[in-house]
Coordinates of C-alpha atoms and ligand atoms in Angstrom, one line a residue:
M1470 CA -7.8 0.4 2.7
C1471 CA -10.8 0.6 5.0
G1472 CA -13.0 -1.8 6.7
I1473 CA -16.7 -2.1 5.7
V1474 CA -19.6 -4.0 7.3
G1475 CA -23.2 -4.2 6.3
Y1476 CA -26.0 -6.2 7.9
V1477 CA -29.7 -7.0 7.4
G1478 CA -31.5 -9.5 9.6
S1479 CA -33.3 -9.8 12.9
Q1480 CA -30.4 -9.0 15.3
S1481 CA -29.5 -5.4 16.4
A1482 CA -27.7 -4.1 13.3
L1483 CA -25.6 -1.8 15.5
E1484 CA -24.3 -4.6 17.6
V1485 CA -23.4 -6.8 14.6
V1486 CA -21.8 -3.9 12.7
M1487 CA -19.8 -2.7 15.7
A1488 CA -18.5 -6.2 16.4
G1489 CA -17.6 -6.6 12.7
L1490 CA -15.7 -3.3 12.7
K1491 CA -13.7 -4.4 15.7
R1492 CA -12.5 -7.4 13.7
L1493 CA -11.7 -5.1 10.8
E1494 CA -10.0 -2.3 12.7
Y1495 CA -6.6 -3.6 11.5
R1496 CA -7.6 -2.3 8.0
G1497 CA -7.8 1.3 9.1
Y1498 CA -8.3 3.1 12.4
D1499 CA -8.3 6.9 11.8
S1500 CA -12.0 7.3 12.1
A1501 CA -15.2 5.1 12.3
G1502 CA -18.9 5.4 11.8
V1503 CA -22.2 3.6 11.5
A1504 CA -25.7 4.2 10.1
V1505 CA -28.8 2.3 11.2
L1506 CA -32.2 2.3 9.6
A1507 CA -34.9 2.6 12.2
D1508 CA -38.4 4.0 12.6
G1509 CA -38.7 4.9 8.9
G1510 CA -35.5 7.0 9.0
M1511 CA -31.8 7.0 9.1
A1512 CA -29.6 7.4 12.2
A1513 CA -25.8 7.8 11.9
A1514 CA -22.8 8.5 14.2
K1515 CA -19.2 8.9 13.3
R1516 CA -16.0 9.9 15.1
A1517 CA -12.4 10.6 14.3
G1518 CA -9.8 8.3 15.9
K1519 CA -10.1 4.7 16.8
L1520 CA -13.3 2.7 17.1
V1521 CA -13.3 3.3 20.9
N1522 CA -14.2 7.0 20.2
L1523 CA -17.2 5.9 18.3
E1524 CA -18.1 3.4 21.1
K1525 CA -18.0 6.3 23.6
E1526 CA -20.1 8.5 21.3
L1527 CA -22.8 5.7 21.0
V1528 CA -22.9 5.5 24.8
D1529 CA -23.3 9.3 25.2
R1530 CA -25.8 9.5 22.3
P1531 CA -27.4 6.1 21.6
L1532 CA -28.9 5.3 18.2
P1533 CA -32.3 3.8 17.9
T1534 CA -32.5 0.1 17.5
G1535 CA -32.8 -1.2 13.9
S1536 CA -32.0 -4.4 12.1
T1537 CA -30.4 -2.9 9.0
G1538 CA -27.1 -1.1 9.2
I1539 CA -23.7 -0.3 7.8
G1540 CA -20.4 0.6 9.3
H1541 CA -16.9 1.7 8.4
T1542 CA -13.5 2.0 9.9
R1543 CA -11.4 4.4 7.8
W1544 CA -7.9 4.5 6.5
A1545 CA -7.9 7.9 4.9
T1546 CA -7.1 8.6 1.3
H1547 CA -9.0 11.8 0.4
G1548 CA -9.2 14.3 3.2
A1549 CA -7.9 14.5 6.8
P1550 CA -9.0 11.9 9.3
N1551 CA -11.6 14.1 11.1
D1552 CA -15.3 13.7 12.0
A1553 CA -16.5 15.4 8.8
N1554 CA -14.5 13.1 6.5
A1555 CA -15.4 9.9 8.5
H1556 CA -17.9 7.6 6.9
P1557 CA -20.8 7.0 6.4
H1558 CA -21.6 9.9 4.1
L1559 CA -25.2 11.0 3.7
D1560 CA -27.1 12.9 1.0
N1561 CA -28.6 16.3 1.9
A1562 CA -31.9 14.8 2.9
G1563 CA -30.2 12.3 5.2
R1564 CA -32.1 9.4 3.5
V1565 CA -29.0 7.6 1.9
A1566 CA -25.9 6.5 3.7
V1567 CA -22.8 5.2 2.0
V1568 CA -19.5 3.7 3.1
H1569 CA -16.6 3.3 0.7
N1570 CA -13.2 1.7 0.4
G1571 CA -10.9 2.7 -2.5
I1572 CA -10.4 5.8 -4.6
I1573 CA -12.9 7.4 -7.0
E1574 CA -10.6 9.0 -9.5
N1575 CA -13.2 11.2 -11.3
F1576 CA -14.7 12.5 -8.0
A1577 CA -13.7 16.2 -8.6
M1578 CA -15.6 16.3 -11.9
L1579 CA -18.6 14.6 -10.3
R1580 CA -18.5 17.0 -7.3
D1581 CA -18.5 20.0 -9.6
E1582 CA -21.5 18.6 -11.4
L1583 CA -23.4 18.0 -8.2
Q1584 CA -22.6 21.5 -6.9
E1585 CA -23.9 23.0 -10.1
R1586 CA -27.2 21.1 -9.5
G1587 CA -27.4 22.6 -6.0
H1588 CA -26.0 19.8 -3.8
E1589 CA -24.2 20.9 -0.7
L1590 CA -21.1 18.7 0.1
S1591 CA -19.7 18.9 3.5
S1592 CA -16.5 16.8 3.5
E1593 CA -13.3 16.6 1.5
T1594 CA -13.9 13.0 0.6
D1595 CA -14.4 11.4 -2.8
T1596 CA -17.1 9.2 -1.1
E1597 CA -19.6 11.9 -0.4
V1598 CA -20.3 12.4 -4.1
V1599 CA -21.6 8.8 -4.2
A1600 CA -24.2 9.5 -1.5
H1601 CA -25.5 12.4 -3.5
L1602 CA -25.5 10.6 -6.8
L1603 CA -27.3 7.6 -5.2
A1604 CA -30.0 9.9 -3.8
E1605 CA -30.5 11.5 -7.3
A1606 CA -30.6 8.1 -9.0
F1607 CA -33.0 6.6 -6.4
S1608 CA -35.4 9.5 -6.8
S1609 CA -35.9 8.4 -10.4
C1610 CA -35.9 4.6 -10.1
A1611 CA -36.9 4.0 -6.4
D1612 CA -34.7 1.0 -6.3
L1613 CA -31.4 1.2 -4.4
A1614 CA -29.7 -1.7 -6.3
E1615 CA -30.6 -0.1 -9.7
A1616 CA -29.4 3.3 -8.4
M1617 CA -26.1 1.7 -7.4
R1618 CA -25.7 0.2 -10.8
L1619 CA -26.4 3.6 -12.5
V1620 CA -23.9 5.4 -10.2
C1621 CA -21.2 2.7 -10.6
R1622 CA -21.3 3.1 -14.3
R1623 CA -20.2 6.7 -13.8
L1624 CA -17.4 6.0 -11.4
E1625 CA -13.7 5.6 -12.3
G1626 CA -11.1 4.0 -10.0
A1627 CA -11.2 1.1 -7.6
F1628 CA -13.9 1.0 -5.0
T1629 CA -16.1 -1.0 -2.7
L1630 CA -19.4 0.8 -1.9
V1631 CA -22.1 -0.2 0.6
A1632 CA -25.2 1.8 1.0
V1633 CA -28.6 1.9 2.6
H1634 CA -31.7 4.0 1.9
A1635 CA -34.4 4.9 4.5
D1636 CA -37.1 4.2 1.8
E1637 CA -35.9 0.6 1.5
P1638 CA -35.4 -0.3 5.2
D1639 CA -34.8 -4.1 4.6
V1640 CA -32.1 -3.8 2.0
V1641 CA -28.3 -3.3 2.0
V1642 CA -26.6 -2.8 -1.4
G1643 CA -22.9 -3.3 -2.2
A1644 CA -20.8 -2.8 -5.2
R1645 CA -17.3 -3.8 -6.1
R1646 CA -14.6 -2.9 -8.6
N1647 CA -11.0 -3.9 -7.9
S1648 CA -11.5 -3.7 -4.2
P1649 CA -12.5 -6.4 -1.7
L1650 CA -16.1 -7.2 -0.7
V1651 CA -17.5 -10.5 0.5
V1652 CA -21.0 -11.6 1.4
G1653 CA -22.0 -13.8 4.3
V1654 CA -25.3 -15.6 4.2
G1655 CA -27.0 -16.7 7.5
E1656 CA -30.4 -18.0 8.5
G1657 CA -32.7 -15.0 7.9
E1658 CA -29.8 -12.6 7.8
A1659 CA -27.1 -11.5 5.5
F1660 CA -23.8 -9.7 5.8
L1661 CA -21.4 -7.6 3.7
A1662 CA -17.8 -7.0 4.7
S1663 CA -14.3 -6.2 3.4
D1664 CA -13.3 -9.6 4.7
V1665 CA -14.9 -12.6 6.3
A1666 CA -13.4 -11.7 9.7
A1667 CA -16.3 -9.3 10.2
F1668 CA -19.0 -12.0 10.1
I1669 CA -17.3 -15.3 10.9
A1670 CA -18.9 -15.3 14.3
H1671 CA -22.3 -15.5 12.7
T1672 CA -21.9 -17.6 9.5
R1673 CA -19.3 -19.5 7.6
S1674 CA -21.3 -19.5 4.4
A1675 CA -20.0 -16.9 2.0
V1676 CA -20.6 -15.7 -1.5
E1677 CA -17.8 -14.5 -3.7
L1678 CA -18.4 -11.2 -5.6
G1679 CA -16.8 -10.7 -9.0
Q1680 CA -15.5 -7.5 -10.4
D1681 CA -18.0 -4.8 -11.4
Q1682 CA -20.9 -6.5 -9.6
V1683 CA -23.7 -5.2 -7.4
V1684 CA -25.2 -7.2 -4.6
E1685 CA -28.5 -6.7 -3.0
L1686 CA -28.9 -8.1 0.5
R1687 CA -32.3 -9.0 2.0
R1688 CA -33.1 -11.3 5.0
D1689 CA -34.2 -14.0 2.6
G1690 CA -31.2 -14.0 0.3
V1691 CA -28.8 -12.2 -2.0
T1692 CA -29.1 -11.1 -5.6
V1693 CA -26.0 -10.4 -7.7
T1694 CA -25.9 -8.5 -10.9
G1695 CA -23.3 -6.9 -13.1
F1696 CA -23.0 -3.1 -13.2
D1697 CA -24.9 -3.5 -16.5
G1698 CA -27.9 -5.1 -14.7
R1699 CA -27.4 -8.6 -16.0
P1700 CA -27.9 -11.3 -13.4
A1701 CA -24.6 -12.8 -12.3
E1702 CA -23.9 -16.4 -11.2
V1703 CA -23.7 -16.6 -7.4
R1704 CA -20.7 -18.6 -6.2
S1705 CA -20.9 -19.8 -2.6
Y1706 CA -18.1 -21.2 -0.5
N1707 CA -17.5 -22.3 3.0
V1708 CA -15.1 -20.4 5.2
D1709 CA -13.0 -22.8 7.3
W1710 CA -10.9 -20.2 9.1
D1711 CA -11.3 -19.4 12.7
A1712 CA -11.9 -15.7 13.7
A1713 CA -8.2 -14.9 14.3
A1714 CA -7.0 -16.5 11.0
A1715 CA -9.8 -14.7 9.2
E1716 CA -8.5 -11.3 10.3
K1717 CA -5.2 -12.2 8.7
G1718 CA -7.0 -13.4 5.5
G1719 CA -6.1 -17.0 6.3
Y1720 CA -2.4 -16.2 6.5
D1721 CA -0.4 -17.2 9.6
Y1722 CA 1.1 -13.7 9.9
F1723 CA 0.1 -10.2 8.9
M1724 CA 3.6 -10.1 7.2
L1725 CA 2.6 -12.9 4.9
K1726 CA -0.6 -11.2 4.1
E1727 CA 1.1 -7.9 3.5
I1728 CA 3.6 -9.5 1.2
A1729 CA 0.8 -11.0 -0.8
E1730 CA -1.0 -7.7 -1.0
Q1731 CA 1.9 -6.1 -2.8
P1732 CA 0.5 -6.3 -6.4
R1733 CA -2.7 -4.6 -5.3
A1734 CA -0.8 -2.0 -3.2
V1735 CA 1.5 -1.1 -6.1
A1736 CA -1.5 -0.7 -8.4
D1737 CA -3.4 1.4 -5.9
T1738 CA -0.4 3.7 -5.5
L1739 CA -0.5 4.4 -9.2
L1740 CA -4.3 5.0 -9.2
G1741 CA -5.5 8.5 -10.0
R1742 CA -2.1 9.8 -10.8
I1743 CA -2.1 9.5 -14.5
D1744 CA -4.5 11.5 -16.7
A1745 CA -6.2 10.4 -19.9
N1746 CA -3.2 11.6 -21.9
G1747 CA -0.8 9.6 -19.9
S1748 CA 0.7 12.7 -18.1
L1749 CA 1.3 12.6 -14.4
T1750 CA -1.1 14.6 -12.2
L1751 CA 0.2 14.6 -8.7
D1752 CA -2.6 16.8 -7.3
E1753 CA -1.4 16.4 -3.7
V1754 CA 2.0 17.8 -4.5
R1755 CA 1.2 21.4 -3.6
I1756 CA 4.7 22.7 -4.6
S1757 CA 4.1 24.6 -7.8
A1758 CA 5.7 23.6 -11.1
S1759 CA 7.6 26.9 -11.2
E1760 CA 9.0 26.2 -7.7
L1761 CA 10.0 22.7 -8.8
R1762 CA 11.8 24.1 -11.8
E1763 CA 13.8 26.3 -9.5
M1764 CA 15.1 23.4 -7.4
D1765 CA 18.8 22.7 -7.9
K1766 CA 19.2 19.8 -5.4
V1767 CA 17.1 17.0 -3.9
V1768 CA 17.8 15.6 -0.5
I1769 CA 16.0 12.5 0.7
V1770 CA 15.7 11.8 4.4
A1771 CA 14.3 8.5 5.9
C1772 CA 15.1 5.6 8.2
G1773 CA 15.5 1.9 7.8
T1774 CA 13.5 0.4 5.0
A1775 CA 12.3 3.8 3.9
F1776 CA 15.9 4.9 3.6
H1777 CA 16.6 2.0 1.2
A1778 CA 13.6 3.3 -0.9
G1779 CA 15.3 6.7 -0.9
M1780 CA 18.6 5.2 -2.0
I1781 CA 16.9 3.6 -5.0
A1782 CA 15.0 6.9 -5.7
K1783 CA 18.4 8.6 -6.1
Y1784 CA 19.2 6.5 -9.1
A1785 CA 15.9 7.4 -10.8
I1786 CA 15.9 11.1 -9.8
E1787 CA 19.4 11.7 -11.1
H1788 CA 19.0 9.6 -14.2
W1789 CA 15.6 11.1 -15.2
T1790 CA 16.0 14.7 -14.1
R1791 CA 19.8 15.3 -13.9
I1792 CA 19.2 17.1 -10.5
P1793 CA 21.8 16.1 -8.0
C1794 CA 20.2 14.0 -5.2
E1795 CA 21.6 13.1 -1.8
V1796 CA 20.1 10.4 0.5
E1797 CA 20.7 10.7 4.2
L1798 CA 19.7 8.8 7.2
A1799 CA 17.2 11.1 9.0
S1800 CA 18.9 10.4 12.3
E1801 CA 22.2 11.8 11.0
F1802 CA 20.9 14.6 8.9
R1803 CA 20.5 17.6 11.1
Y1804 CA 23.6 16.9 13.2
R1805 CA 26.0 17.6 10.3
D1806 CA 24.7 21.0 9.5
P1807 CA 23.6 20.1 6.0
I1808 CA 23.7 22.8 3.2
L1809 CA 20.0 23.6 2.5
D1810 CA 18.2 26.5 1.0
A1811 CA 15.0 27.4 -0.8
Q1812 CA 16.3 25.7 -3.9
T1813 CA 16.6 22.4 -2.1
L1814 CA 13.7 19.9 -2.4
V1815 CA 13.7 17.7 0.7
I1816 CA 11.8 14.4 0.4
A1817 CA 10.9 12.7 3.7
I1818 CA 9.8 9.1 3.2
S1819 CA 7.9 7.4 6.1
Q1820 CA 5.4 4.6 6.2
S1821 CA 4.0 5.7 9.6
G1822 CA 4.4 9.4 9.2
E1823 CA 5.4 9.5 12.9
T1824 CA 9.1 8.5 12.9
M1825 CA 10.7 11.1 15.2
D1826 CA 14.1 11.1 13.4
T1827 CA 12.5 11.8 10.0
L1828 CA 10.2 14.4 11.6
M1829 CA 13.2 16.2 13.2
A1830 CA 15.0 16.1 9.9
L1831 CA 12.1 17.7 8.0
R1832 CA 11.6 20.4 10.7
H1833 CA 15.3 21.3 10.3
A1834 CA 15.0 21.4 6.5
R1835 CA 12.0 23.7 6.7
E1836 CA 13.7 26.0 9.2
Q1837 CA 16.5 26.4 6.6
G1838 CA 13.8 27.5 4.0
S1839 CA 13.7 24.2 2.0
N1840 CA 10.4 22.8 0.7
V1841 CA 9.6 19.4 2.1
L1842 CA 7.6 16.8 0.2
A1843 CA 6.5 13.8 2.3
I1844 CA 6.0 10.3 0.8
C1845 CA 3.8 8.7 3.4
N1846 CA 1.4 5.8 4.0
T1847 CA -0.6 7.3 6.8
N1848 CA -3.0 10.0 6.0
G1849 CA -3.1 12.8 8.5
S1850 CA 0.0 11.7 10.4
T1851 CA 2.5 14.3 11.7
I1852 CA 5.1 14.1 8.9
P1853 CA 2.7 14.9 6.0
R1854 CA 1.0 17.5 8.2
E1855 CA 4.2 19.3 8.8
S1856 CA 5.4 19.1 5.2
D1857 CA 4.8 21.5 2.3
A1858 CA 3.3 18.7 0.2
V1859 CA 2.6 15.1 0.4
L1860 CA 2.3 12.1 -1.9
Y1861 CA 0.5 9.3 -0.2
T1862 CA 1.3 5.7 -0.9
H1863 CA -1.8 3.6 -0.9
A1864 CA -0.4 0.4 0.7
G1865 CA -3.2 0.2 3.2
P1866 CA -2.3 -0.2 6.9
E1867 CA 0.8 -2.2 7.5
V1868 CA 0.4 -4.2 10.7
A1869 CA 3.5 -6.4 10.7
V1870 CA 6.5 -4.5 12.1
A1871 CA 8.8 -5.4 9.2
S1872 CA 7.9 -3.2 6.3
T1873 CA 7.1 -4.9 3.0
K1874 CA 4.2 -3.5 1.0
A1875 CA 5.0 0.0 2.3
F1876 CA 8.5 -0.3 0.8
L1877 CA 7.2 -1.3 -2.7
T1878 CA 4.7 1.5 -2.7
Q1879 CA 7.4 4.0 -1.5
L1880 CA 9.4 3.0 -4.5
V1881 CA 6.4 3.6 -6.8
A1882 CA 5.9 7.0 -5.2
C1883 CA 9.6 7.8 -5.6
Y1884 CA 9.5 6.9 -9.3
L1885 CA 6.3 9.0 -9.7
V1886 CA 8.1 12.0 -8.1
A1887 CA 11.2 11.5 -10.2
L1888 CA 9.0 11.4 -13.4
Y1889 CA 7.0 14.4 -12.3
L1890 CA 10.2 16.4 -11.8
G1891 CA 11.3 15.3 -15.2
Q1892 CA 7.9 16.3 -16.6
V1893 CA 7.8 19.8 -15.1
R1894 CA 11.5 20.5 -15.8
G1895 CA 11.2 19.2 -19.3
T1896 CA 14.1 16.7 -18.9
K1897 CA 11.8 13.8 -20.0
W1898 CA 9.6 13.7 -23.0
G1899 CA 5.9 12.9 -22.6
D1900 CA 6.3 9.6 -24.5
E1901 CA 9.2 8.6 -22.3
I1902 CA 7.1 9.3 -19.2
R1903 CA 4.3 7.3 -20.7
A1904 CA 6.6 4.4 -21.4
V1905 CA 7.8 4.2 -17.8
I1906 CA 4.2 4.5 -16.5
R1907 CA 3.3 1.6 -18.8
D1908 CA 6.2 -0.4 -17.3
L1909 CA 5.1 0.6 -13.8
S1910 CA 1.5 -0.4 -14.4
Q1911 CA 2.7 -3.9 -15.4
I1912 CA 4.8 -4.3 -12.2
G1913 CA 1.9 -5.5 -10.1
G1914 CA 1.5 -8.5 -12.5
A1915 CA 5.3 -9.2 -12.3
V1916 CA 5.2 -9.2 -8.5
E1917 CA 2.3 -11.6 -8.7
R1918 CA 4.4 -13.9 -10.8
V1919 CA 7.3 -13.7 -8.3
L1920 CA 4.9 -14.6 -5.5
E1921 CA 3.6 -17.6 -7.4
T1922 CA 7.1 -19.1 -7.5
M1923 CA 8.3 -18.7 -4.0
E1924 CA 8.1 -22.3 -2.7
P1925 CA 11.8 -23.1 -3.5
V1926 CA 12.8 -19.9 -1.7
R1927 CA 10.9 -20.9 1.4
E1928 CA 12.5 -24.4 1.2
L1929 CA 15.9 -22.8 0.9
A1930 CA 15.2 -20.5 3.9
R1931 CA 14.2 -23.5 6.0
S1932 CA 17.4 -25.3 5.1
L1933 CA 19.5 -22.3 6.3
A1934 CA 17.8 -22.0 9.7
D1935 CA 20.9 -23.0 11.6
K1936 CA 23.3 -20.6 9.9
N1937 CA 24.8 -17.7 11.8
T1938 CA 25.4 -15.3 8.9
V1939 CA 24.0 -14.4 5.5
L1940 CA 25.6 -11.9 3.2
F1941 CA 23.8 -9.9 0.5
L1942 CA 25.4 -8.3 -2.5
G1943 CA 24.1 -6.0 -5.2
R1944 CA 25.2 -3.3 -7.6
H1945 CA 23.5 -0.1 -8.8
V1946 CA 19.8 -0.3 -7.7
G1947 CA 20.5 -3.9 -6.5
Y1948 CA 22.8 -2.5 -3.8
P1949 CA 19.9 -1.0 -1.7
V1950 CA 17.9 -4.2 -2.4
A1951 CA 20.8 -6.1 -0.8
L1952 CA 20.7 -3.8 2.2
E1953 CA 17.0 -4.3 2.5
G1954 CA 17.4 -8.1 2.3
A1955 CA 19.9 -7.9 5.1
L1956 CA 17.8 -5.6 7.2
K1957 CA 14.8 -8.0 6.9
L1958 CA 16.9 -10.9 7.9
K1959 CA 18.4 -9.1 10.9
E1960 CA 15.1 -7.9 12.3
L1961 CA 13.1 -11.1 11.7
A1962 CA 15.5 -14.0 12.0
Y1963 CA 17.9 -12.2 14.5
M1964 CA 20.8 -13.4 12.3
H1965 CA 23.9 -11.5 11.4
A1966 CA 23.3 -10.3 7.9
E1967 CA 25.1 -7.6 5.9
G1968 CA 24.5 -6.0 2.6
F1969 CA 27.3 -4.8 0.4
A1970 CA 27.8 -3.1 -2.9
A1971 CA 29.3 -6.0 -4.8
G1972 CA 32.2 -3.8 -6.1
E1973 CA 33.3 -3.3 -2.5
L1974 CA 33.8 -7.0 -1.9
K1975 CA 37.5 -7.0 -2.7
H1976 CA 38.0 -3.9 -0.6
G1977 CA 37.5 -5.9 2.6
P1978 CA 34.3 -8.0 3.0
I1979 CA 35.7 -10.8 0.9
A1980 CA 37.6 -11.8 3.9
L1981 CA 34.3 -12.9 5.5
I1982 CA 33.7 -15.5 2.8
D1983 CA 33.9 -18.9 4.2
E1984 CA 33.1 -22.5 3.3
D1985 CA 29.3 -22.9 2.8
L1986 CA 28.5 -19.2 3.8
P1987 CA 25.2 -18.3 2.2
V1988 CA 25.7 -15.2 -0.1
V1989 CA 22.6 -13.8 -1.8
V1990 CA 23.5 -11.9 -5.0
V1991 CA 21.0 -9.5 -6.7
V1992 CA 22.0 -9.5 -10.3
P1993 CA 21.3 -6.5 -12.6
S1994 CA 19.7 -7.1 -16.0
P1995 CA 22.1 -8.3 -18.7
R1996 CA 20.3 -5.8 -20.9
G1997 CA 20.8 -2.1 -20.4
R1998 CA 23.7 -1.8 -18.0
S1999 CA 25.4 -5.0 -19.2
V2000 CA 28.8 -3.8 -17.9
L2001 CA 27.5 -4.1 -14.4
H2002 CA 26.0 -7.5 -15.1
D2003 CA 29.4 -8.8 -16.3
K2004 CA 31.1 -7.4 -13.3
I2005 CA 28.7 -9.0 -10.8
V2006 CA 29.0 -12.4 -12.6
S2007 CA 32.7 -12.1 -11.9
N2008 CA 31.9 -11.3 -8.2
I2009 CA 29.8 -14.4 -8.0
Q2010 CA 32.7 -16.4 -9.4
E2011 CA 35.0 -14.9 -6.8
I2012 CA 32.9 -15.8 -3.9
R2013 CA 32.1 -19.3 -5.3
A2014 CA 35.8 -19.9 -5.7
R2015 CA 36.1 -19.4 -2.0
G2016 CA 33.5 -22.0 -1.1
A2017 CA 30.5 -19.8 -0.4
R2018 CA 27.0 -21.0 -1.2
T2019 CA 25.6 -18.7 -3.9
I2020 CA 21.9 -17.7 -3.9
V2021 CA 21.5 -15.8 -7.2
I2022 CA 18.5 -13.6 -7.9
A2023 CA 18.5 -13.0 -11.7
E2024 CA 16.1 -12.1 -14.4
E2025 CA 14.4 -14.7 -16.6
G2026 CA 16.6 -15.6 -19.5
D2027 CA 19.9 -14.6 -17.9
E2028 CA 21.9 -17.7 -18.7
A2029 CA 25.3 -16.3 -17.8
V2030 CA 24.7 -16.8 -14.0
V2031 CA 23.5 -20.4 -14.3
P2032 CA 26.9 -22.1 -13.9
Y2033 CA 27.7 -20.1 -10.7
A2034 CA 24.4 -20.3 -8.9
D2035 CA 24.0 -23.0 -6.2
H2036 CA 20.4 -21.7 -5.9
L2037 CA 18.8 -19.7 -8.7
V2038 CA 15.8 -17.4 -8.0
R2039 CA 14.2 -16.1 -11.2
I2040 CA 12.5 -12.7 -11.4
P2041 CA 10.6 -11.3 -14.3
V2042 CA 12.3 -9.0 -16.8
T2043 CA 11.8 -5.4 -15.9
P2044 CA 13.5 -2.1 -16.9
T2045 CA 16.8 -1.7 -14.9
L2046 CA 15.6 1.1 -12.6
L2047 CA 12.4 -0.7 -11.7
Q2048 CA 14.0 -4.1 -10.9
P2049 CA 13.9 -3.5 -7.1
L2050 CA 10.1 -3.8 -7.2
V2051 CA 10.5 -7.5 -8.1
A2052 CA 13.9 -8.3 -6.7
T2053 CA 13.0 -7.4 -3.1
V2054 CA 10.0 -9.8 -2.9
P2055 CA 12.0 -13.1 -2.7
L2056 CA 14.2 -11.5 0.0
Q2057 CA 11.0 -10.6 2.1
V2058 CA 9.8 -14.2 1.7
F2059 CA 13.2 -15.6 2.5
A2060 CA 13.5 -13.6 5.8
C2061 CA 9.9 -14.3 6.8
E2062 CA 10.4 -18.1 6.3
L2063 CA 13.7 -18.2 8.0
A2064 CA 12.3 -16.4 11.0
T2065 CA 9.4 -18.8 11.2
A2066 CA 11.8 -21.8 10.9
R2067 CA 13.8 -20.3 13.9
G2068 CA 10.6 -20.1 15.9
N2069 CA 10.6 -16.3 16.0
E2070 CA 7.6 -14.0 16.3
V2071 CA 7.3 -12.7 12.8
D2072 CA 4.8 -9.9 13.1
Q2073 CA 6.4 -8.4 16.3
P2074 CA 10.1 -9.1 16.3
R2075 CA 11.9 -8.6 19.6
N2076 CA 13.0 -5.1 20.6
L2077 CA 11.2 -3.4 17.7
A2078 CA 8.2 -1.1 17.4
K2079 CA 6.2 -0.3 14.3
S2080 CA 6.5 3.4 14.6
V2081 CA 9.6 4.8 16.3
T2082 CA 8.4 8.0 17.9
V2083 CA 11.6 8.7 19.9
E2084 CA 14.9 9.9 18.6
Ligands
F6R2224 C1 12.1 -2.3 8.7 C2 11.2 -1.2 9.1 C3 11.9 0.0 9.6 C4 11.1 1.3 9.2 C5 11.7 2.5 9.8 C6 11.1 3.8 9.3 O1 11.3 -3.4 8.2 O2 10.0 -1.3 9.1 O3 13.2 0.1 9.3 O4 11.3 1.3 7.8 O5 11.6 2.5 11.2 O6 9.7 3.8 9.6 P1 8.7 4.8 8.8 O7 8.7 4.4 7.4 O8 7.4 4.6 9.5 O9 9.2 6.2 9.0

């Protein structure tokens, strides 16, 4: 997830674009760059690191003044966050500049083609191929919008592209497929951006772009066509957010925005990882198939929410690959002298890639000769850099301290790793893998449906604002979900919350059950592991018999729970192992709403930091 800005008008493009990038920096901040059309040519600057590095560069080496320009703040997917990989990317003649958000899945094939035709590519990004393809297409049609349409028809994946060409100095062209791009229309000027925050200071008049559309911006207006060249209807709307709300996409908190982004984040994490035959191709996992076949144990290390993802991964890894899997809190791991060797695959899960406890655990594992695979959301951060291999989650930057979309994408990445191990070790047949991938690709839609039905959960949360304690119960993969629900509530609502394996209830925690105590129960599917389902229904009856208030999260069509649920939250039917992807979402919404009702600061809860870089 990157931030993109484009401008054509009569103001200084550099000033407009830089101000827009500032408002979009929350979308990515590992490098930034701009390109301006001036004096019949193209001038560009880019720098690794935060926007401030680019600002310094522009002071040291100012660009000429022009009134057409584009800019980008990057959240890296392909290639390390360095100067060379920063956007914009230019063609060899330096006449085209392009910025990009998303992933071009077939870029390797396109790059090979370009190199055969003599193009020299200087970065590791998927974006650079687009600059070269655009230059080629423009040389035959001399029309940047047409060149963009031609190129987009060749691209696979999800992308937003914005480009300028020195031969068309008054035009900015954008394209969109499954990735955000909005148009702003002012008096004698027009804007393109990943979200309206970038141009709200200039205009509130916006145009919505549909999927697979190309937009051509000129001072006197915008033209929208499909990738096929057919004119598209231009739908205008008025933005009524202020600048601060716009940055959060109109949500009150980043956390709410990030919860809402989960369907997209889940889909993005699957992108580019499945080939045309439905087999998994985890290119970034640089541990060879033969090494993976040698592994006799998997150890997962992580902290907090990432640890809960690891707990769920254990069920999938052991079930699909039959390799024993341990999950350990990273902060405990190295102090107990764990048994590790070259046949141990250590998986370190971290959103930030900077958590010191996890970093120390992986260093210890590597010292013992184990291979470490990082599952991480932050390209170029320390944990993937120090690991033998990495699988990036594509959640986009997570700004709210409480992890939401990163958790769901960590789960997707864990399922992919488990399936990949099953694939290379031959413990899963190709058609079985394809079936799970099909299920995973439908999860985004299922999460969307959960999000659409959350009003009763919010209402319930508000009604519990004066409670002191909430308990969470689950079994099987629902147990880590219960722990995650409790963690969210602790960190956001500052309430006493505990998660239990429901079977443990009668071994002690049942003594906590009191009149009217809210108890959230995550119910496994009645299909599949029906024994577990029946047992948890008994657990619900036990707590209800002691006067507790039961909040039951159960799949659609599960009628057995209805008589025992004071509040019933329905989730879509999913395969048993994938249920956490939908069951966690109501718990995130619940915690966020309860925190709001208690007047707490949702995005930055007290005493916490987003990345914990001390042990
Ligand atoms: C909880 C939360 C934390 C993090 C933990 C690990 O909502 O965000 O528990 O999950 O600090 O952080 P990362 O994943 O960055 O290593």
